[in-house]
Amino acid sequence: MHYTYILFSVQLDKFYIGSTSMKPQLRLKKHLSNHKGFTAKAKDWTLFHTEVFDTLELARKRELQIKKWKSKKMILNLIPND
């Protein structure tokens, strides 16, 4: 399985969108480890949303689609309100 995932940082008040072949929880641990890159700016990333795909190509297409929105409001709309 392959995933498109969205992380959220309260500290930065920002979302991070990515895709991966590993389980999103494991990928989150890598984002929280010491590294260089956008997610290194904060250590409070949480898994906000995930979607499952049959191929990594489809997961990456969905990642790019969400990134093109450039809209926090549209990302928030991915989660149904209870």
XYZ file of C-alpha atoms in Angstrom:
82
model
C 0.000 0.000 0.000
C 1.017 3.585 -0.622
C -0.105 6.707 1.151
C -0.653 10.421 0.781
C -0.404 12.014 4.191
C -0.804 15.422 5.771
C 1.048 16.508 8.885
C 0.198 19.544 11.007
C 2.414 21.620 13.304
C 0.719 23.782 15.926
C 4.007 25.639 16.507
C 4.255 26.677 12.850
C 0.493 26.617 12.173
C 1.356 24.855 8.907
C 0.548 21.690 7.032
C 3.039 19.403 5.314
C 1.823 17.152 2.493
C 3.749 14.082 1.396
C 3.492 10.607 -0.081
C 5.206 7.389 0.927
C 5.325 3.630 0.612
C 5.909 3.191 4.334
C 3.208 3.345 6.992
C 2.422 6.994 7.750
C 3.213 6.548 11.464
C 6.726 5.369 10.573
C 7.167 8.218 8.111
C 6.107 10.673 10.839
C 8.903 9.336 13.075
C 11.388 10.166 10.317
C 9.993 13.699 10.062
C 10.411 14.093 13.831
C 14.016 12.834 13.802
C 17.035 15.075 13.384
C 17.336 16.019 9.730
C 17.426 19.017 7.417
C 14.356 20.069 5.547
C 11.020 21.786 6.053
C 9.742 19.518 8.821
C 12.953 20.036 10.834
C 11.647 23.518 11.707
C 9.331 22.031 14.370
C 9.133 18.892 16.495
C 5.389 18.880 17.123
C 4.184 17.398 13.822
C 1.103 15.206 14.102
C -0.576 13.021 11.523
C -3.600 15.010 10.365
C -4.920 12.936 7.437
C -4.009 9.889 5.343
C -5.292 8.390 2.110
C -4.433 4.910 0.785
C -3.569 4.101 -2.848
C -2.629 0.999 -4.819
C 0.442 2.610 -6.386
C 2.989 5.208 -5.341
C 2.274 7.044 -8.598
C -1.361 7.579 -7.560
C -0.315 8.673 -4.070
C 2.106 11.223 -5.555
C -0.547 12.529 -7.951
C -2.869 13.099 -4.990
C -0.032 14.800 -3.067
C 0.515 17.217 -5.952
C -3.216 17.845 -6.269
C -3.479 18.843 -2.607
C -0.330 20.983 -2.807
C -1.754 22.867 -5.810
C -4.754 23.907 -3.714
C -2.478 26.122 -1.570
C -5.459 26.372 0.754
C -5.630 25.579 4.459
C -9.424 25.766 4.222
C -9.591 23.032 1.557
C -7.227 20.824 3.557
C -9.408 21.267 6.639
C -12.428 20.269 4.538
C -10.849 16.829 3.989
C -11.868 16.018 7.558
C -15.631 15.732 8.084
C -17.014 17.847 10.913
C -18.805 15.893 13.627
